Coordinates of C-alpha atoms and ligand atoms in Angstrom, one line a residue:
X57 CA 10.2 19.6 4.2
X58 CA 10.6 19.6 7.9
X59 CA 10.1 16.1 9.1
X60 CA 12.2 16.0 12.3
X61 CA 9.9 15.6 15.2
X62 CA 10.9 15.9 18.8
X63 CA 8.2 13.7 20.2
X64 CA 8.7 10.0 19.8
X65 CA 6.1 7.6 18.6
X66 CA 4.7 5.1 21.0
X67 CA 7.0 2.3 19.9
X68 CA 10.1 4.5 20.6
X69 CA 8.7 5.4 23.9
X70 CA 8.4 1.7 24.9
X71 CA 12.0 1.1 23.7
X72 CA 13.3 4.2 25.6
X73 CA 11.7 2.8 28.8
X74 CA 13.1 -0.7 28.2
X75 CA 16.6 0.7 27.7
X76 CA 16.3 3.0 30.7
X77 CA 15.2 0.0 32.9
X78 CA 18.1 -2.1 31.5
X79 CA 15.8 -4.7 30.0
X80 CA 17.9 -4.8 26.9
X81 CA 21.3 -3.4 26.1
X82 CA 20.9 -3.1 22.3
X83 CA 17.9 -3.2 20.1
X84 CA 17.1 -5.8 17.5
X85 CA 14.1 -5.7 15.1
X86 CA 13.1 -7.9 12.2
X87 CA 10.9 -8.0 9.2
X88 CA 9.3 -11.5 8.9
X89 CA 7.6 -11.9 5.5
X90 CA 5.9 -15.1 4.5
X91 CA 7.1 -15.8 1.0
X92 CA 3.7 -16.3 -0.5
X93 CA 3.4 -13.2 -2.7
X94 CA 5.0 -9.9 -3.5
X95 CA 5.4 -7.2 -0.9
X96 CA 3.2 -4.1 -1.1
X97 CA 3.2 -0.6 0.2
X98 CA 1.9 -1.8 3.6
X99 CA 4.9 -4.1 4.0
X100 CA 7.1 -1.1 3.0
X101 CA 5.8 0.6 6.1
X102 CA 6.7 -2.3 8.3
X103 CA 10.1 -2.7 6.7
X104 CA 11.0 0.9 7.1
X105 CA 9.6 1.1 10.6
X106 CA 11.7 -1.9 11.8
X107 CA 14.8 -0.8 9.9
X108 CA 14.4 2.8 11.0
X109 CA 14.2 1.8 14.7
X110 CA 17.2 -0.4 14.5
X111 CA 19.2 2.3 12.8
X112 CA 18.1 5.0 15.2
X113 CA 19.1 3.0 18.3
X114 CA 22.3 1.7 16.7
X115 CA 20.9 -1.8 16.8
X116 CA 20.4 -4.7 14.3
X117 CA 17.7 -5.3 11.7
X118 CA 17.1 -8.9 10.5
X119 CA 15.3 -10.1 7.4
X120 CA 13.7 -13.4 8.2
X121 CA 11.5 -15.4 5.9
X122 CA 8.7 -16.9 7.9
X123 CA 8.6 -20.1 5.9
X124 CA 7.3 -22.5 8.4
X125 CA 4.2 -23.3 6.4
X126 CA 5.2 -25.7 3.6
X127 CA 2.1 -25.1 1.4
X128 CA 2.7 -21.8 -0.3
X129 CA 6.3 -20.8 -0.4
X130 CA 7.9 -20.1 -3.8
X131 CA 11.4 -19.1 -4.7
X132 CA 10.0 -16.4 -7.0
X133 CA 8.6 -14.7 -4.0
X134 CA 11.7 -15.1 -1.9
X135 CA 13.7 -13.5 -4.7
X136 CA 11.3 -10.6 -5.2
X137 CA 11.1 -9.9 -1.5
X138 CA 14.9 -9.8 -1.2
X139 CA 15.1 -7.4 -4.1
X140 CA 12.3 -5.1 -2.7
X141 CA 13.8 -4.9 0.8
X142 CA 17.2 -4.0 -0.7
X143 CA 15.7 -1.5 -3.0
X144 CA 14.0 0.2 -0.1
X145 CA 17.4 0.5 1.5
X146 CA 16.6 -1.5 4.6
X147 CA 20.1 -3.0 5.1
X148 CA 20.0 -6.3 6.8
X149 CA 23.7 -6.8 6.3
X150 CA 24.5 -10.5 6.7
X151 CA 21.4 -11.2 8.7
X152 CA 19.2 -13.0 6.3
X153 CA 17.4 -15.8 8.0
X154 CA 14.9 -18.6 7.3
X155 CA 12.5 -19.7 10.0
X156 CA 12.7 -23.2 8.6
X157 CA 16.3 -23.4 9.7
X158 CA 15.0 -23.4 13.3
X159 CA 12.8 -26.5 13.0
X160 CA 15.1 -28.5 15.2
X161 CA 15.1 -25.9 17.9
X162 CA 11.3 -25.6 17.7
X163 CA 11.0 -29.4 18.0
X164 CA 13.3 -29.3 21.1
X165 CA 11.2 -26.5 22.6
X166 CA 8.1 -28.5 22.2
X167 CA 9.7 -31.5 23.9
X168 CA 10.7 -29.2 26.7
X169 CA 7.1 -28.1 27.2
X170 CA 5.9 -31.7 27.2
X171 CA 8.5 -32.5 29.9
X172 CA 7.3 -29.6 32.0
X173 CA 3.7 -30.9 31.6
X174 CA 2.8 -27.9 29.5
X175 CA 2.0 -29.6 26.3
X176 CA 0.1 -32.8 25.3
X177 CA -0.7 -34.8 22.2
X178 CA -4.4 -34.6 21.4
X179 CA -6.4 -37.0 19.2
X180 CA -9.4 -34.8 18.7
X181 CA -10.2 -34.0 15.1
X182 CA -9.9 -30.4 13.9
X183 CA -13.7 -30.1 14.1
X184 CA -13.9 -31.5 17.6
X185 CA -11.2 -29.1 18.7
X186 CA -13.2 -26.2 17.4
X187 CA -16.3 -27.5 19.2
X188 CA -14.4 -27.9 22.5
X189 CA -13.0 -24.4 22.2
X190 CA -16.1 -22.6 23.4
X191 CA -17.0 -19.1 22.4
X192 CA -16.4 -15.5 23.5
X193 CA -19.1 -15.9 26.2
X194 CA -18.7 -19.6 27.1
X195 CA -15.6 -21.3 28.4
X196 CA -14.1 -24.2 26.5
X197 CA -14.1 -27.9 27.4
X198 CA -11.0 -29.8 28.2
X199 CA -9.8 -32.4 25.8
X200 CA -10.1 -36.0 27.1
X201 CA -6.4 -36.4 26.1
X202 CA -5.3 -33.5 28.2
X203 CA -4.1 -35.6 31.1
X204 CA -1.8 -38.0 29.3
X205 CA 1.4 -38.7 31.1
X206 CA 4.6 -36.9 30.2
X207 CA 6.1 -40.3 29.0
X208 CA 3.1 -41.1 26.8
X209 CA 3.1 -37.6 25.3
X210 CA 6.9 -37.8 24.6
X211 CA 6.4 -41.1 22.9
X212 CA 3.4 -40.0 20.8
X213 CA 5.1 -36.7 19.8
X214 CA 8.1 -38.7 18.6
X215 CA 5.8 -41.0 16.7
X216 CA 4.3 -37.9 15.1
X217 CA 7.7 -36.8 14.1
X218 CA 8.6 -40.2 12.7
X219 CA 5.6 -40.2 10.4
X220 CA 3.5 -42.8 12.1
X221 CA 0.3 -40.8 11.8
X222 CA -1.7 -39.4 8.9
X223 CA -2.3 -35.7 8.5
X224 CA -4.8 -34.4 11.1
X225 CA -4.7 -37.6 13.2
X226 CA -2.9 -36.1 16.1
X227 CA -1.7 -32.6 17.1
X228 CA 0.4 -31.2 19.9
X229 CA -1.3 -28.7 22.1
X230 CA -0.1 -26.3 24.7
X231 CA -1.7 -27.0 28.1
X232 CA -2.8 -23.5 29.2
X233 CA -6.4 -22.8 30.3
X234 CA -9.7 -23.8 28.6
X235 CA -11.5 -21.3 30.6
X236 CA -9.4 -18.3 29.6
X237 CA -11.3 -15.3 28.4
X238 CA -8.8 -15.1 25.6
X239 CA -9.6 -17.9 23.2
X240 CA -6.0 -18.0 21.9
X241 CA -5.0 -19.3 25.3
X242 CA -7.5 -22.3 25.3
X243 CA -4.9 -25.0 24.7
X244 CA -3.9 -23.8 21.3
X245 CA -2.5 -26.3 18.7
X246 CA 1.3 -25.8 18.4
X247 CA 2.3 -28.7 16.1
X248 CA 0.5 -30.5 13.4
X249 CA 1.2 -33.5 11.2
X250 CA 1.6 -32.6 7.5
X251 CA 3.2 -34.9 5.0
X252 CA 4.5 -32.2 2.7
X253 CA 7.7 -31.4 1.1
X254 CA 9.2 -28.1 2.3
X255 CA 11.1 -25.9 -0.1
X256 CA 14.1 -25.7 2.3
X257 CA 14.0 -28.8 4.4
X258 CA 12.6 -31.2 1.8
X259 CA 11.0 -34.3 3.5
X260 CA 13.0 -34.1 6.7
X261 CA 9.9 -33.1 8.6
X262 CA 6.3 -34.3 8.5
X263 CA 5.3 -32.2 11.5
X264 CA 5.2 -28.4 11.3
X265 CA 4.9 -25.8 14.1
X266 CA 1.9 -23.4 14.1
X267 CA 2.6 -19.7 13.6
X268 CA 1.8 -18.6 17.2
X269 CA 4.4 -21.1 18.6
X270 CA 7.0 -20.7 15.9
X271 CA 7.1 -16.9 15.7
X272 CA 8.1 -16.1 19.3
X273 CA 10.8 -18.8 19.1
X274 CA 12.2 -17.4 15.9
X275 CA 12.4 -14.0 17.5
X276 CA 14.0 -15.3 20.7
X277 CA 16.6 -17.4 18.8
X278 CA 17.7 -14.3 16.8
X279 CA 17.9 -12.1 19.9
X280 CA 15.1 -9.9 18.6
X281 CA 14.2 -7.4 21.4
X282 CA 11.1 -5.8 19.9
X283 CA 8.9 -7.9 17.7
X284 CA 6.7 -5.3 15.9
X285 CA 3.6 -6.6 14.2
X286 CA 0.2 -5.5 13.2
X287 CA -2.9 -5.1 15.3
X288 CA -4.6 -8.4 14.5
X289 CA -1.9 -10.1 16.7
X290 CA -2.8 -8.1 19.8
X291 CA -4.9 -10.9 21.2
X292 CA -2.1 -13.4 20.5
X293 CA 0.3 -11.5 22.6
X294 CA -0.4 -13.4 25.8
X295 CA 0.4 -16.6 23.9
X296 CA 3.5 -15.1 22.6
X297 CA 4.6 -14.2 26.1
X298 CA 3.6 -17.7 27.4
X299 CA 5.8 -19.4 24.8
X300 CA 8.9 -17.4 25.4
X301 CA 8.4 -17.7 29.2
X302 CA 7.7 -21.4 29.3
X303 CA 10.4 -22.4 26.8
X304 CA 12.6 -20.3 29.1
X305 CA 14.5 -17.7 27.1
X306 CA 16.7 -15.5 29.1
X307 CA 16.0 -12.3 27.3
X308 CA 12.5 -12.7 26.0
X309 CA 11.5 -10.5 23.1
X310 CA 8.5 -8.2 23.4
X311 CA 5.7 -8.0 20.9
X312 CA 4.4 -4.5 20.0
X313 CA 1.4 -4.0 17.7
X314 CA 0.7 -1.1 15.4
X315 CA -2.1 -0.4 12.8
X316 CA -1.8 -1.6 9.3
X317 CA -1.4 0.9 6.5
X318 CA -4.4 1.0 4.2
X319 CA -4.9 3.2 1.1
X320 CA -8.4 4.3 0.3
X321 CA -9.8 2.7 -2.8
X322 CA -6.5 0.8 -3.4
X323 CA -6.1 -3.0 -3.5
X324 CA -3.3 -4.3 -1.4
X325 CA -4.5 -7.9 -0.4
X326 CA -2.3 -10.6 -1.9
X327 CA -5.4 -12.6 -2.7
X328 CA -6.8 -10.0 -5.0
X329 CA -3.6 -9.0 -6.7
X330 CA -2.9 -12.7 -7.4
X331 CA -6.3 -13.0 -9.1
X332 CA -5.6 -9.9 -11.2
X333 CA -2.3 -11.4 -12.3
X334 CA -3.7 -14.9 -12.9
X335 CA -6.6 -13.5 -15.0
X336 CA -4.2 -11.4 -17.1
X337 CA -6.0 -8.2 -16.1
X338 CA -2.6 -6.8 -15.2
X339 CA 0.7 -7.7 -16.8
X340 CA 2.3 -9.2 -13.6
X341 CA 2.8 -8.5 -9.9
X342 CA 4.8 -5.4 -11.1
X343 CA 2.1 -3.9 -13.3
X344 CA 2.5 -0.1 -12.7
X345 CA -1.2 0.2 -11.6
X346 CA -0.6 -2.0 -8.5
X347 CA 0.9 -0.9 -5.3
X348 CA 3.3 -3.8 -4.8
X349 CA 6.8 -2.5 -4.2
X350 CA 7.9 -4.0 -7.5
X351 CA 5.0 -2.1 -9.3
X352 CA 5.8 1.2 -7.5
X353 CA 9.4 0.8 -8.6
X354 CA 8.4 0.1 -12.2
X355 CA 6.0 3.0 -12.2
X356 CA 8.9 5.3 -11.2
X357 CA 8.5 5.8 -7.5
X358 CA 11.8 6.1 -5.6
X359 CA 12.8 4.6 -2.2
X360 CA 13.0 8.2 -0.9
X361 CA 9.4 9.0 -1.9
X362 CA 8.2 5.9 -0.1
X363 CA 10.2 6.7 3.0
X364 CA 8.7 10.2 3.0
X365 CA 5.2 8.7 2.6
X366 CA 5.7 6.3 5.5
X367 CA 7.0 9.1 7.7
X368 CA 4.0 11.3 6.9
X369 CA 1.7 8.4 7.7
X370 CA 3.2 8.0 11.1
X371 CA 2.7 5.1 13.5
X372 CA -0.6 4.5 15.2
X373 CA -2.7 2.1 17.2
X374 CA -5.9 2.8 15.4
X375 CA -6.9 1.6 12.0
X376 CA -7.2 4.2 9.3
X377 CA -6.9 4.7 5.6
X378 CA -4.7 7.1 3.8
X379 CA -5.3 8.8 0.4
X380 CA -3.3 7.7 -2.6
X381 CA -2.9 11.4 -3.3
X382 CA -0.5 11.6 -0.4
X383 CA 1.8 9.0 -2.1
X384 CA 1.6 11.1 -5.2
X385 CA 2.5 14.2 -3.3
X386 CA 5.6 12.5 -2.0
X387 CA 6.9 11.4 -5.4
X388 CA 6.4 14.9 -6.8
X389 CA 8.3 16.4 -3.9
X390 CA 11.1 13.9 -4.4
X391 CA 11.5 14.4 -8.2
X392 CA 10.8 18.1 -8.3
X393 CA 14.4 19.3 -8.1
X394 CA 16.2 16.0 -8.9
X395 CA 15.0 15.3 -12.4
X396 CA 15.3 17.1 -15.7
X397 CA 12.3 18.8 -17.3
X398 CA 11.9 18.0 -20.9
X399 CA 9.4 18.7 -23.7
X400 CA 7.3 15.8 -24.9
X401 CA 4.3 16.0 -27.2
X402 CA 1.8 13.3 -26.4
X403 CA -0.8 14.0 -29.1
X404 CA 1.2 15.7 -31.9
X405 CA -0.1 18.0 -34.5
X406 CA 2.3 19.7 -37.0
X407 CA 3.2 23.4 -36.7
X408 CA 5.0 25.1 -39.6
X409 CA 6.8 28.4 -39.2
X410 CA 6.3 29.9 -42.6
X411 CA 9.0 32.6 -42.2
X412 CA 11.7 30.3 -40.8
X413 CA 14.3 29.3 -43.4
X414 CA 13.9 25.9 -44.8
X415 CA 16.5 23.2 -44.0
X416 CA 17.9 25.2 -41.2
X417 CA 18.2 24.3 -37.5
X418 CA 19.4 26.1 -34.5
X419 CA 20.2 24.8 -31.0
X420 CA 18.7 26.6 -28.1
X421 CA 20.2 26.6 -24.7
X422 CA 17.6 25.5 -22.2
X423 CA 17.8 24.8 -18.4
X424 CA 17.4 21.2 -17.4
X425 CA 15.4 22.3 -14.4
X426 CA 14.5 25.9 -13.9
X427 CA 14.4 25.4 -10.1
X428 CA 17.7 23.6 -9.9
X429 CA 20.6 25.1 -11.9
X430 CA 22.9 22.4 -10.7
X431 CA 21.3 20.1 -13.3
X432 CA 22.9 22.3 -16.1
X433 CA 21.7 23.1 -19.6
X434 CA 20.7 21.1 -22.6
X435 CA 20.6 21.9 -26.3
X436 CA 17.1 21.9 -27.9
X437 CA 17.0 21.8 -31.6
X438 CA 14.6 24.2 -33.3
X439 CA 13.5 24.5 -36.9
X440 CA 10.8 25.3 -39.4
X441 CA 8.7 22.3 -38.7
X442 CA 7.6 21.5 -35.1
X443 CA 5.0 19.4 -33.3
X444 CA 2.8 20.7 -30.6
X445 CA 0.1 19.0 -28.5
X446 CA -3.3 18.9 -30.2
X447 CA -5.0 20.4 -27.2
X448 CA -2.8 23.5 -27.4
X449 CA -4.6 24.7 -30.5
X450 CA -8.3 25.6 -31.0
X451 CA -10.0 26.9 -34.0
X452 CA -12.8 28.5 -32.0
X453 CA -11.4 29.1 -28.5
X454 CA -13.6 29.9 -25.6
X455 CA -12.9 32.8 -23.3
X456 CA -9.7 32.6 -21.3
X457 CA -8.1 30.2 -23.7
X458 CA -4.6 31.6 -23.9
X459 CA -3.0 29.0 -26.1
X460 CA -2.8 29.0 -29.9
X461 CA -5.7 30.0 -32.1
X462 CA -6.0 32.0 -35.3
X463 CA -4.3 35.4 -35.0
X464 CA -3.1 34.7 -31.4
X465 CA 0.5 34.9 -30.4
X466 CA 2.1 32.6 -27.8
X467 CA 5.6 31.7 -26.6
X468 CA 7.1 28.5 -27.7
X469 CA 8.8 27.4 -24.5
X470 CA 12.5 28.3 -24.5
X471 CA 12.2 29.6 -28.0
X472 CA 10.3 32.4 -29.8
X473 CA 6.9 34.1 -30.0
X474 CA 4.8 32.6 -32.8
X475 CA 1.6 33.9 -34.3
X476 CA -1.0 31.7 -35.9
X477 CA -1.6 32.7 -39.5
X478 CA -3.6 29.7 -40.7
X479 CA -4.3 26.0 -40.4
X480 CA -5.4 23.0 -42.5
X481 CA -8.0 20.4 -41.9
X482 CA -8.7 16.9 -43.3
X483 CA -12.1 15.7 -44.6
X484 CA -13.2 14.8 -41.1
X485 CA -12.5 18.2 -39.8
X486 CA -9.4 17.3 -37.9
X487 CA -6.6 19.9 -37.8
X488 CA -3.6 18.5 -39.7
X489 CA -1.3 21.4 -39.8
X490 CA -1.0 24.8 -38.2
X491 CA 0.8 27.7 -39.8
X492 CA 2.6 30.4 -37.8
X493 CA 5.1 33.2 -38.3
X494 CA 7.8 33.8 -35.7
X495 CA 9.5 37.0 -34.5
X496 CA 13.3 36.6 -34.3
X497 CA 13.4 39.5 -31.9
X498 CA 11.6 37.5 -29.2
X499 CA 14.2 34.8 -28.7
X500 CA 14.1 33.5 -25.2
X501 CA 17.0 34.6 -23.1
X502 CA 17.7 37.8 -25.1
X503 CA 15.8 40.0 -22.7
X504 CA 13.1 40.9 -25.2
X505 CA 10.4 43.1 -23.5
X506 CA 8.7 44.7 -26.4
X507 CA 5.3 43.0 -25.8
X508 CA 3.8 40.2 -23.8
X509 CA 1.9 37.0 -24.5
X510 CA -0.4 35.1 -22.2
X511 CA 0.3 31.6 -23.2
X512 CA 3.4 29.4 -23.3
X513 CA 3.2 26.0 -25.1
X514 CA 5.7 23.2 -25.4
X515 CA 6.9 21.7 -28.7
X516 CA 9.5 19.4 -30.4
X517 CA 11.3 19.9 -33.6
X518 CA 10.0 17.5 -36.3
X519 CA 13.4 16.4 -37.8
X520 CA 15.0 15.4 -34.5
X521 CA 12.0 14.2 -32.6
X522 CA 12.1 10.8 -30.9
X523 CA 9.0 8.6 -31.2
X524 CA 8.0 6.9 -28.0
X525 CA 5.1 5.2 -26.3
X526 CA 3.6 6.8 -23.2
X527 CA 1.2 5.0 -20.8
X528 CA -1.2 7.0 -18.6
X529 CA -2.8 5.4 -15.7
X530 CA -5.9 5.7 -13.5
X531 CA -6.8 3.7 -10.5
X532 CA -7.5 0.1 -11.5
X533 CA -10.5 0.3 -9.2
X534 CA -13.6 2.2 -10.2
X535 CA -13.7 4.7 -7.3
X536 CA -17.2 5.8 -8.0
X537 CA -18.5 2.3 -7.1
X538 CA -16.2 1.3 -4.2
X539 CA -13.6 -1.4 -4.2
X540 CA -15.6 -4.5 -4.0
X541 CA -18.8 -5.8 -5.6
X542 CA -21.4 -7.6 -3.6
X543 CA -20.0 -11.0 -4.6
X544 CA -16.5 -9.9 -3.3
X545 CA -15.0 -9.4 -6.7
X546 CA -13.2 -6.2 -7.5
X547 CA -14.9 -3.2 -9.2
X548 CA -12.5 -2.6 -12.0
X549 CA -12.1 0.6 -13.9
X550 CA -12.2 -0.2 -17.6
X551 CA -10.0 2.8 -18.5
X552 CA -7.2 2.4 -16.0
X553 CA -4.6 2.2 -18.8
X554 CA -4.3 4.5 -21.8
X555 CA -1.5 3.8 -24.3
X556 CA -0.3 6.6 -26.5
X557 CA 1.8 5.2 -29.3
X558 CA 2.6 8.3 -31.2
X559 CA 4.3 10.6 -28.7
X560 CA 7.3 12.7 -29.7
X561 CA 10.1 13.7 -27.4
X562 CA 13.0 16.1 -27.7
X563 CA 16.2 14.2 -28.6
X564 CA 17.9 15.1 -25.3
X565 CA 16.0 12.1 -23.9
X566 CA 18.2 9.7 -25.8
X567 CA 21.2 11.5 -27.2
X568 CA 23.7 12.2 -24.5
X569 CA 25.8 14.3 -26.9
X570 CA 23.2 17.0 -26.9
X571 CA 23.4 17.3 -23.2
X572 CA 25.9 19.7 -21.8
X573 CA 26.9 17.9 -18.7
X574 CA 26.9 20.2 -15.7
X575 CA 30.0 20.4 -13.5
X576 CA 28.1 18.7 -10.7
X577 CA 27.0 15.5 -12.3
X578 CA 23.4 14.8 -12.9
X579 CA 22.1 12.8 -9.9
X580 CA 22.8 9.2 -10.2
X581 CA 20.0 7.6 -12.2
X582 CA 18.0 5.1 -10.2
X583 CA 19.1 1.9 -11.8
X584 CA 17.5 -1.3 -11.1
X585 CA 18.1 -5.0 -11.8
X586 CA 17.4 -4.4 -15.5
X587 CA 19.2 -1.2 -16.4
X588 CA 19.9 -2.5 -19.8
X589 CA 17.3 -0.7 -21.8
X590 CA 20.3 1.0 -23.5
X591 CA 24.0 1.3 -22.9
X592 CA 24.8 4.5 -21.0
X593 CA 27.1 6.0 -23.6
X594 CA 24.6 6.0 -26.4
X595 CA 21.4 6.5 -24.6
X596 CA 20.5 8.9 -21.9
X597 CA 17.3 7.3 -20.9
X598 CA 17.7 4.1 -19.1
X599 CA 15.3 1.8 -17.3
X600 CA 13.8 3.5 -14.2
X601 CA 15.1 6.9 -15.3
X602 CA 12.5 9.5 -14.7
X603 CA 11.8 13.0 -16.2
X604 CA 9.3 15.7 -15.9
X605 CA 7.5 16.2 -19.2
X606 CA 6.6 19.9 -18.9
X607 CA 2.9 20.5 -18.2
X608 CA 2.2 16.7 -18.3
X609 CA 3.7 15.2 -15.2
X610 CA 6.5 12.9 -14.2
X611 CA 7.3 9.9 -16.4
X612 CA 9.6 6.9 -16.0
X613 CA 11.3 4.7 -18.5
X614 CA 9.5 1.3 -18.3
X615 CA 12.0 -1.4 -17.3
X616 CA 10.1 -4.3 -19.0
X617 CA 8.9 -3.0 -22.3
X618 CA 11.4 -0.3 -23.3
X619 CA 14.0 -1.0 -26.1
X620 CA 16.9 1.4 -26.9
X621 CA 15.1 2.4 -30.2
X622 CA 11.6 2.2 -28.7
X623 CA 11.2 3.9 -25.4
X624 CA 8.1 3.3 -23.3
X625 CA 7.3 5.7 -20.5
X626 CA 5.0 5.2 -17.6
X627 CA 3.3 8.3 -16.1
X628 CA 4.2 8.3 -12.5
X629 CA 2.0 11.1 -11.5
X630 CA 0.5 14.2 -13.1
X631 CA 1.8 17.6 -12.0
X632 CA -1.0 18.8 -9.9
X633 CA -3.5 16.1 -9.2
X634 CA -4.6 12.8 -10.7
X635 CA -7.6 14.6 -12.2
X636 CA -7.2 16.3 -15.6
X637 CA -8.3 19.9 -15.6
X638 CA -11.4 20.3 -17.7
X639 CA -10.6 21.6 -21.1
X640 CA -10.5 24.5 -21.8
X641 CA -8.8 26.0 -18.9
Ligands
ATP792 P1 -1.2 -9.4 3.2 O1 -2.2 -10.2 3.8 O2 -1.6 -7.9 3.1 O3 -0.6 -9.9 1.9 P2 0.5 -10.5 5.3 O4 0.3 -9.9 6.6 O5 -0.1 -11.8 5.0 O6 0.0 -9.3 4.2 P3 3.2 -11.2 5.8 O7 4.2 -11.6 4.9 O8 2.6 -12.2 6.8 O9 2.0 -10.5 4.9 O10 3.6 -9.9 6.6 C1 4.9 -9.5 6.9 C2 4.9 -8.4 7.8 O11 4.3 -7.2 7.2 C3 4.1 -8.6 9.1 O12 4.9 -8.2 10.2 C4 2.9 -7.8 8.9 O13 2.3 -7.4 10.1 C5 3.4 -6.6 8.0 N1 2.3 -6.1 7.3 C6 1.5 -6.7 6.4 N2 0.6 -5.9 5.9 C7 0.8 -4.7 6.4 C8 0.2 -3.4 6.2 N3 -0.8 -3.2 5.4 N4 0.7 -2.3 6.9 C9 1.8 -2.5 7.7 N5 2.4 -3.7 7.9 C10 1.9 -4.8 7.3
MG793 MG1 0.4 -13.3 6.6

């Protein structure tokens, strides 16, 4: 796909101007996650945007944990975020930082503001501060503590630091303008007392900086030039600029806002995902029905497909929502030529070829991927007893049903023409066995042109078939009702997960010996942290490997639940759309 664009997005235009004016010599961006949950597709956009810009301008990209708030941080989240950023390919080299390592500098910056008469210790309660703040239409009221002397403020702030006050008893506020039309500028709180243990600094501190004060300092310390964030911070930008100016950084960073990425009818909020995890509705933050990065990876999405998606979305200043179908489009495009196409029967029914010799097998040569010869060939065993998908046979077919039915002839994919000569049913009327005859003349690849058939169906040989579990997914949200109920809870789709336990796959999925390795090697499998579903020599399918199951979609070996002798596949995406075509075609 052609994705190279000549025109630059608005962020790049700003950077071009800054470079032309000599404001900065090199570019530095950062991704600053708060370690309070797993990253999702929206964060992926931010990561790839920041990393992409740094790369494009030959600059630096930092990963910085914004861990100034001691309440929520968890090592589990730090670890998952690190893994996700690396998996996406956003290389931060040796520039992994923690905002909590800057507490000392932040404290000194606050002292500097006090000395300049730009900050004061305030004894108002949180509620009083809110009352004094005013509204969008009315100016605020100055705190009675606003005019304390520099000496008094220095002493009180030091007392705050030394643990002499209880939580909430005193705060440090910037002294800006209580009449500012921008409420963020009305003497915002920049430090609070909180007797809490921090995951990194332990009990060293009992005062913690507020986000709006801490963030610009973190950026400035690291030499970030363009601090890219989402739109909700637009009104905070004057405060950001005030902090870097008043603290006196020589090369102040610049904040630029862009619109968050939203997916229509898809849950991204940490709050909601956390609830689904805690209530056991999903099997963890990486449940393949979610759009956390861990879940997308487990579902079988690739970093390349996510990059393509982010590129297609573009960067904008106005809020909008993108269809999940676009993400599906990207993964199909990415896997189309890269991955082998195999036959898998999801709902098997037996097919017996009455005129094929008993106890005999032949090995058919079949292309791994018709559209990409570089993937080479594989051997597919064929014999008298096969399995086909139940929906590929009908006793009484409607018009335009070209698959198998009594007296009809179809092609078995990569093999022979077979004609249905009979079938058996059980007491409940379910078809249990289909009987066919085959025509040896019609073998695929021999150039047979004697006659034509309208249908081609897939199959697997009974003797060599591998049993596997296949999971099909729908949106976890019931799209017909919208995402949220009136009480704010999620509208869940009760059939978002279908587990098929009795699927049969051709043995090439697991037996490497059956695969004739092409001269150009098969593209490196996407291996993840847990690539141990089976050792490479014995088993072809490893965790995160993906395949096309012909006519069914793309599937990925589940990294959590697969065992070498019991593979579990997640359907990444169907071939055409997420909707199943109404049967019959
Ligand atoms: P959420 O509330 O969705 O869990 P967050 O904003 O609380 O996300 P942070 O860890 O604070 O998560 O965000 C890290 C970075 O990711 C920030 O720069 C933020 O602007 C960006 N970000 C968060 N959500 C999105 C999104 N939907 N699209 C693009 N960028 C996002
Ligand atoms: Mg946040």
